[in-house]
Amino acid sequence: MSSDLHRRAIRRLGAIVLYLAALGLASPAARALTVFTCEPEWAALARELAPQATIVSATHARQDPHQIEARPALIAALRRADIAVCTGASLEVGWLPMLQERAGNRRVLSGAPGMFFAADAVELIDVPERVDRSMGDVHAEGNPHLHLDPERLAIVANALAARLATIDPAGAADYESANARWQADWAGRITGWRERAEPLAGRGVAVQHAGFQYFWRWSGIRVIADIEPKPGLPPTLGHLQQVLGQVRAAPPFAVVQTLYQDPQPGRWLAERIDRPLLALPSTVTSDGPTASLHGLFDELLDRLSQAAGDSR
Ligand SMILES: [Zn+2]
């Protein structure tokens, strides 16, 4: 090879190295992670912290996260995931272990950094002192529906941002700044929500399951009856009649249930006490005003405030 040709080849090689550096190495940035979430609230949070990620949620707002079918599409989605974000505290015990086993993805096995459980980041409420089968489908590790406490959600966001940085160190600065922006915005919203929740404090609701329990605690709304005879069991007429007797003298301002529960039992009670049945989203929906975490809290406060105001 002539020395001229040689020089040209080296120059070309140098240009290729520079090009590759510009593509990836020169400025580290967040990877486009593939994120699997068990519930839509974690998909919404992941979108805030890792906007460039591909995010799939196993369940939507009209599904009961306690029990879903381990469909092949979900197994395939978990197989591709860099990180799985779930509630934990055994909420998904009926289906997630099976998905993990069938997906065969070591990145998202329990204990691996790619398996994030929100419940591990916060303290849970209503941890039962003892659990036995006669108590129904009780949440033995405490109430897992923690995303409906805006303050706990902020703690989870910190933990999730840190975990994303562990999974994808090159993107650490991006996750940190996205989280800082989100936290600042969220803190401002919490201040507004607290003001709006004030008139609701002390007012009573009847519920079906402890799905909104964190929200009630946070807002000061009192649960005066649960139309589930035992946790996780569908309401029975006998139990409804008992609840009716219990609340007739001082009825709740609303009967509250989720989008995925059968409205019949709640309606039965609501009609007899002449109060509205509110089917409230218990998580972020796929579209509409509750398609974001802040939209969800806005909606809960709107609907509850209106019902409480009407029943004055
Ligand atoms: Zn539950």
Short mmCIF file of C-alpha atoms and ligand atoms in Angstrom, two decimals:
data_model
loop_
_atom_site.label_atom_id
_atom_site.label_comp_id
_atom_site.label_asym_id
_atom_site.label_seq_id
_atom_site.Cartn_x
_atom_site.Cartn_y
_atom_site.Cartn_z
CA MET A 1 0.00 0.00 0.00
CA SER A 2 1.44 3.44 -0.89
CA SER A 3 1.93 5.77 2.06
CA ASP A 4 -0.63 8.15 0.51
CA LEU A 5 -3.32 5.44 0.44
CA HIS A 6 -2.37 4.45 3.95
CA ARG A 7 -2.82 8.00 5.25
CA ARG A 8 -6.20 8.26 3.58
CA ALA A 9 -7.33 4.99 5.16
CA ILE A 10 -6.26 6.18 8.59
CA ARG A 11 -8.07 9.48 8.10
CA ARG A 12 -11.25 7.63 7.13
CA LEU A 13 -10.96 5.39 10.17
CA GLY A 14 -10.57 8.48 12.36
CA ALA A 15 -13.74 9.96 10.88
CA ILE A 16 -15.66 6.77 11.63
CA VAL A 17 -14.45 6.75 15.26
CA LEU A 18 -15.52 10.39 15.67
CA TYR A 19 -18.91 9.57 14.18
CA LEU A 20 -19.43 6.66 16.58
CA ALA A 21 -18.41 8.84 19.50
CA ALA A 22 -20.95 11.46 18.50
CA LEU A 23 -23.63 8.76 18.31
CA GLY A 24 -23.22 7.35 21.76
CA LEU A 25 -20.15 7.96 23.82
CA ALA A 26 -19.67 11.70 23.56
CA SER A 27 -22.73 12.67 25.63
CA PRO A 28 -24.20 9.90 27.78
CA ALA A 29 -27.99 10.01 27.82
CA ALA A 30 -30.89 7.88 28.96
CA ARG A 31 -31.42 4.72 26.98
CA ALA A 32 -34.85 4.03 25.52
CA LEU A 33 -35.69 1.48 28.22
CA THR A 34 -38.47 -1.04 27.87
CA VAL A 35 -40.63 -0.75 30.97
CA PHE A 36 -43.30 -3.23 32.04
CA THR A 37 -45.71 -2.07 34.73
CA CYS A 38 -48.29 -4.10 36.60
CA GLU A 39 -50.69 -1.18 37.02
CA PRO A 40 -51.37 2.00 35.01
CA GLU A 41 -50.34 4.35 37.85
CA TRP A 42 -46.77 3.07 37.57
CA ALA A 43 -46.87 3.42 33.79
CA ALA A 44 -47.91 7.05 34.28
CA LEU A 45 -45.10 7.61 36.77
CA ALA A 46 -42.55 5.91 34.53
CA ARG A 47 -43.65 8.17 31.65
CA GLU A 48 -42.83 11.21 33.79
CA LEU A 49 -39.40 9.94 34.81
CA ALA A 50 -38.35 8.21 31.58
CA PRO A 51 -40.25 9.90 28.74
CA GLN A 52 -38.14 8.18 26.10
CA ALA A 53 -38.99 4.68 27.40
CA THR A 54 -41.34 2.19 25.79
CA ILE A 55 -43.90 1.44 28.49
CA VAL A 56 -46.46 -1.35 28.67
CA SER A 57 -48.96 -1.76 31.52
CA ALA A 58 -50.31 -5.23 32.28
CA THR A 59 -53.63 -3.88 33.54
CA HIS A 60 -55.87 -0.90 32.82
CA ALA A 61 -58.26 1.07 35.02
CA ARG A 62 -61.22 -1.18 34.25
CA GLN A 63 -59.39 -4.29 35.38
CA ASP A 64 -59.02 -5.59 38.90
CA PRO A 65 -55.27 -5.63 39.61
CA HIS A 66 -55.79 -8.32 42.28
CA GLN A 67 -56.57 -10.86 39.62
CA ILE A 68 -55.81 -10.89 35.91
CA GLU A 69 -55.09 -13.61 33.44
CA ALA A 70 -51.42 -14.31 32.59
CA ARG A 71 -52.00 -13.86 28.85
CA PRO A 72 -49.24 -14.74 26.33
CA ALA A 73 -48.97 -11.08 25.28
CA LEU A 74 -48.11 -10.14 28.86
CA ILE A 75 -45.51 -12.88 29.10
CA ALA A 76 -43.92 -11.60 25.88
CA ALA A 77 -43.98 -8.02 27.19
CA LEU A 78 -42.29 -9.04 30.44
CA ARG A 79 -39.71 -11.05 28.49
CA ARG A 80 -38.61 -7.87 26.66
CA ALA A 81 -38.57 -5.62 29.73
CA ASP A 82 -35.46 -3.94 31.12
CA ILE A 83 -37.41 -3.14 34.27
CA ALA A 84 -40.77 -4.14 35.76
CA VAL A 85 -42.56 -1.69 38.04
CA CYS A 86 -45.26 -3.18 40.25
CA THR A 87 -47.04 -2.41 43.49
CA GLY A 88 -45.85 -5.42 45.47
CA ALA A 89 -47.04 -6.26 48.99
CA SER A 90 -48.59 -9.32 47.33
CA LEU A 91 -51.15 -7.31 45.33
CA GLU A 92 -50.06 -9.19 42.19
CA VAL A 93 -49.32 -12.48 43.95
CA GLY A 94 -52.06 -14.21 41.93
CA TRP A 95 -50.43 -13.52 38.57
CA LEU A 96 -47.03 -11.82 38.59
CA PRO A 97 -44.96 -14.81 39.81
CA MET A 98 -46.45 -16.88 37.01
CA LEU A 99 -45.59 -14.18 34.45
CA GLN A 100 -42.04 -13.94 35.80
CA GLU A 101 -41.61 -17.68 35.58
CA ARG A 102 -42.94 -17.95 32.04
CA ALA A 103 -41.13 -14.87 30.74
CA GLY A 104 -37.76 -16.31 31.77
CA ASN A 105 -36.24 -12.81 31.91
CA ARG A 106 -33.57 -12.70 34.62
CA ARG A 107 -33.55 -8.89 34.60
CA VAL A 108 -37.01 -8.79 36.18
CA LEU A 109 -36.87 -11.64 38.69
CA SER A 110 -37.75 -10.64 42.24
CA GLY A 111 -34.58 -9.44 43.94
CA ALA A 112 -32.97 -8.28 40.66
CA PRO A 113 -32.55 -4.50 40.24
CA GLY A 114 -34.98 -4.68 37.31
CA MET A 115 -37.88 -5.74 39.55
CA PHE A 116 -39.14 -2.63 41.33
CA PHE A 117 -41.85 -2.90 43.96
CA ALA A 118 -43.38 0.42 45.02
CA ALA A 119 -44.48 -1.02 48.36
CA ASP A 120 -40.83 -1.54 49.31
CA ALA A 121 -40.28 2.23 49.22
CA VAL A 122 -42.97 3.26 51.71
CA GLU A 123 -44.66 2.19 54.91
CA LEU A 124 -48.00 0.47 54.40
CA ILE A 125 -51.14 1.09 56.42
CA ASP A 126 -53.52 -1.47 57.92
CA VAL A 127 -51.03 -4.27 58.46
CA PRO A 128 -53.10 -6.98 60.14
CA GLU A 129 -51.77 -8.47 63.36
CA ARG A 130 -52.77 -11.92 62.29
CA VAL A 131 -54.22 -13.43 59.14
CA ASP A 132 -56.19 -16.61 58.71
CA ARG A 133 -58.41 -17.96 55.99
CA SER A 134 -61.64 -17.09 57.78
CA MET A 135 -60.85 -13.40 57.24
CA GLY A 136 -61.28 -13.57 53.45
CA ASP A 137 -58.73 -12.34 50.93
CA VAL A 138 -57.04 -9.98 53.34
CA HIS A 139 -53.86 -8.09 52.40
CA ALA A 140 -51.47 -9.74 54.85
CA GLU A 141 -48.58 -7.29 54.34
CA GLY A 142 -50.77 -4.21 54.71
CA ASN A 143 -52.88 -2.29 52.22
CA PRO A 144 -51.01 -2.27 48.87
CA HIS A 145 -53.13 0.44 47.16
CA LEU A 146 -50.59 3.08 48.17
CA HIS A 147 -50.57 5.13 44.96
CA LEU A 148 -53.70 6.97 46.10
CA ASP A 149 -51.69 8.80 48.74
CA PRO A 150 -50.02 11.67 46.84
CA GLU A 151 -47.25 11.95 49.43
CA ARG A 152 -46.34 8.27 49.28
CA LEU A 153 -46.44 8.52 45.49
CA ALA A 154 -43.72 11.19 45.67
CA ILE A 155 -41.56 8.90 47.81
CA VAL A 156 -42.04 6.10 45.27
CA ALA A 157 -41.04 8.50 42.47
CA ASN A 158 -37.72 9.20 44.23
CA ALA A 159 -37.07 5.48 44.63
CA LEU A 160 -38.04 4.72 41.04
CA ALA A 161 -35.82 7.48 39.64
CA ALA A 162 -32.90 6.02 41.62
CA ARG A 163 -33.67 2.53 40.36
CA LEU A 164 -33.86 3.71 36.73
CA ALA A 165 -30.40 5.22 37.22
CA THR A 166 -29.14 1.85 38.49
CA ILE A 167 -30.52 0.04 35.46
CA ASP A 168 -29.30 2.68 33.03
CA PRO A 169 -26.34 4.56 34.58
CA ALA A 170 -25.73 6.63 31.44
CA GLY A 171 -29.18 8.17 31.90
CA ALA A 172 -28.79 8.88 35.64
CA ALA A 173 -28.67 12.66 35.20
CA ASP A 174 -31.77 12.56 32.99
CA TYR A 175 -33.81 10.55 35.50
CA GLU A 176 -32.66 12.78 38.31
CA SER A 177 -33.64 15.98 36.56
CA ALA A 178 -36.97 14.56 35.34
CA ASN A 179 -37.74 13.52 38.91
CA ALA A 180 -36.74 16.92 40.32
CA ARG A 181 -39.05 18.66 37.84
CA TRP A 182 -41.88 16.26 38.62
CA GLN A 183 -41.41 16.56 42.39
CA ALA A 184 -41.56 20.37 42.24
CA ASP A 185 -44.75 20.28 40.20
CA TRP A 186 -46.29 17.57 42.39
CA ALA A 187 -45.55 19.43 45.65
CA GLY A 188 -47.39 22.46 44.28
CA ARG A 189 -50.35 20.31 43.33
CA ILE A 190 -50.47 18.67 46.76
CA THR A 191 -50.83 22.10 48.35
CA GLY A 192 -53.82 22.80 46.12
CA TRP A 193 -55.36 19.38 46.74
CA ARG A 194 -55.01 19.79 50.50
CA GLU A 195 -57.05 22.97 50.35
CA ARG A 196 -59.71 21.26 48.28
CA ALA A 197 -59.82 18.24 50.59
CA GLU A 198 -60.32 20.34 53.71
CA PRO A 199 -64.13 20.58 53.51
CA LEU A 200 -64.27 16.80 52.98
CA ALA A 201 -62.43 15.94 56.18
CA GLY A 202 -64.70 14.16 58.61
CA ARG A 203 -67.36 13.42 56.02
CA GLY A 204 -68.34 9.76 55.62
CA VAL A 205 -68.41 7.39 52.65
CA ALA A 206 -69.45 3.78 52.17
CA VAL A 207 -66.96 1.78 50.13
CA GLN A 208 -66.47 -1.57 48.47
CA HIS A 209 -62.99 -2.89 49.33
CA ALA A 210 -60.09 -0.91 50.79
CA GLY A 211 -58.90 0.27 47.36
CA PHE A 212 -59.13 4.00 48.20
CA GLN A 213 -58.02 3.64 51.81
CA TYR A 214 -54.85 5.73 51.40
CA PHE A 215 -56.85 8.50 49.79
CA TRP A 216 -59.37 8.51 52.64
CA ARG A 217 -56.58 8.69 55.20
CA TRP A 218 -54.83 11.44 53.31
CA SER A 219 -58.00 13.53 52.85
CA GLY A 220 -59.56 12.86 56.25
CA ILE A 221 -62.67 11.30 54.69
CA ARG A 222 -64.14 8.66 57.00
CA VAL A 223 -65.16 5.19 55.87
CA ILE A 224 -68.34 4.36 57.72
CA ALA A 225 -69.15 1.07 56.00
CA ASP A 226 -67.68 -1.46 53.59
CA ILE A 227 -70.13 -3.40 51.47
CA GLU A 228 -67.61 -6.22 51.05
CA PRO A 229 -68.59 -8.75 53.72
CA LYS A 230 -64.93 -9.78 53.93
CA PRO A 231 -61.92 -8.39 52.04
CA GLY A 232 -61.93 -9.54 48.43
CA LEU A 233 -65.39 -11.13 48.62
CA PRO A 234 -68.33 -9.78 46.61
CA PRO A 235 -71.16 -8.14 48.57
CA THR A 236 -74.09 -10.33 49.61
CA LEU A 237 -77.67 -9.23 50.18
CA GLY A 238 -77.43 -10.22 53.85
CA HIS A 239 -74.37 -8.06 54.37
CA LEU A 240 -75.90 -5.16 52.41
CA GLN A 241 -78.97 -5.24 54.65
CA GLN A 242 -76.73 -5.17 57.67
CA VAL A 243 -74.83 -2.18 56.26
CA LEU A 244 -78.10 -0.42 55.50
CA GLY A 245 -79.24 -0.85 59.10
CA GLN A 246 -75.91 0.46 60.28
CA VAL A 247 -75.83 3.67 58.17
CA ARG A 248 -79.52 4.56 57.82
CA ALA A 249 -79.53 6.98 60.75
CA ALA A 250 -76.41 8.84 59.59
CA PRO A 251 -75.83 7.95 55.94
CA PRO A 252 -72.55 8.49 54.07
CA PHE A 253 -72.52 11.31 51.51
CA ALA A 254 -71.76 8.78 48.77
CA VAL A 255 -71.26 5.11 48.06
CA VAL A 256 -67.90 4.79 46.32
CA GLN A 257 -66.60 2.02 44.12
CA THR A 258 -64.05 1.54 41.35
CA LEU A 259 -64.59 1.41 37.59
CA TYR A 260 -64.03 -2.35 37.59
CA GLN A 261 -66.53 -3.32 40.27
CA ASP A 262 -70.08 -4.49 39.61
CA PRO A 263 -72.33 -1.46 40.28
CA GLN A 264 -75.36 -3.53 41.38
CA PRO A 265 -74.61 -3.91 45.11
CA GLY A 266 -73.45 -0.31 45.52
CA ARG A 267 -76.51 0.93 43.69
CA TRP A 268 -78.74 -1.15 45.95
CA LEU A 269 -77.39 0.68 48.99
CA ALA A 270 -77.18 4.10 47.34
CA GLU A 271 -80.85 4.02 46.31
CA ARG A 272 -82.00 3.07 49.79
CA ILE A 273 -80.15 5.90 51.48
CA ASP A 274 -80.79 8.37 48.66
CA ARG A 275 -77.14 9.11 48.07
CA PRO A 276 -75.14 8.90 44.83
CA LEU A 277 -73.14 5.88 43.76
CA LEU A 278 -69.78 7.18 42.57
CA ALA A 279 -67.80 4.88 40.29
CA LEU A 280 -64.42 6.54 40.65
CA PRO A 281 -61.24 5.66 38.77
CA SER A 282 -58.86 4.01 41.21
CA THR A 283 -55.98 4.60 38.84
CA VAL A 284 -54.92 6.46 35.71
CA THR A 285 -57.18 5.76 32.73
CA SER A 286 -56.12 5.24 29.10
CA ASP A 287 -57.66 8.53 27.98
CA GLY A 288 -59.66 11.54 29.13
CA PRO A 289 -58.95 13.91 32.03
CA THR A 290 -57.75 11.08 34.30
CA ALA A 291 -55.06 9.89 31.88
CA SER A 292 -52.40 11.42 34.15
CA LEU A 293 -51.62 11.04 37.84
CA HIS A 294 -52.50 14.65 38.62
CA GLY A 295 -55.69 14.35 36.54
CA LEU A 296 -56.67 11.35 38.66
CA PHE A 297 -56.38 13.28 41.94
CA ASP A 298 -58.17 16.29 40.42
CA GLU A 299 -61.03 14.04 39.37
CA LEU A 300 -61.32 12.27 42.75
CA LEU A 301 -61.50 15.60 44.55
CA ASP A 302 -63.95 17.07 41.98
CA ARG A 303 -66.38 14.18 42.15
CA LEU A 304 -66.22 13.77 45.92
CA SER A 305 -66.51 17.52 46.58
CA GLN A 306 -69.56 17.73 44.38
CA ALA A 307 -71.27 14.79 46.05
CA ALA A 308 -70.40 16.07 49.51
CA GLY A 309 -71.67 19.55 48.66
CA ASP A 310 -74.94 18.16 47.27
CA SER A 311 -75.65 16.18 50.43
CA ARG A 312 -75.25 19.12 52.83
ZN ZN B 1 -56.90 -4.75 47.63
#
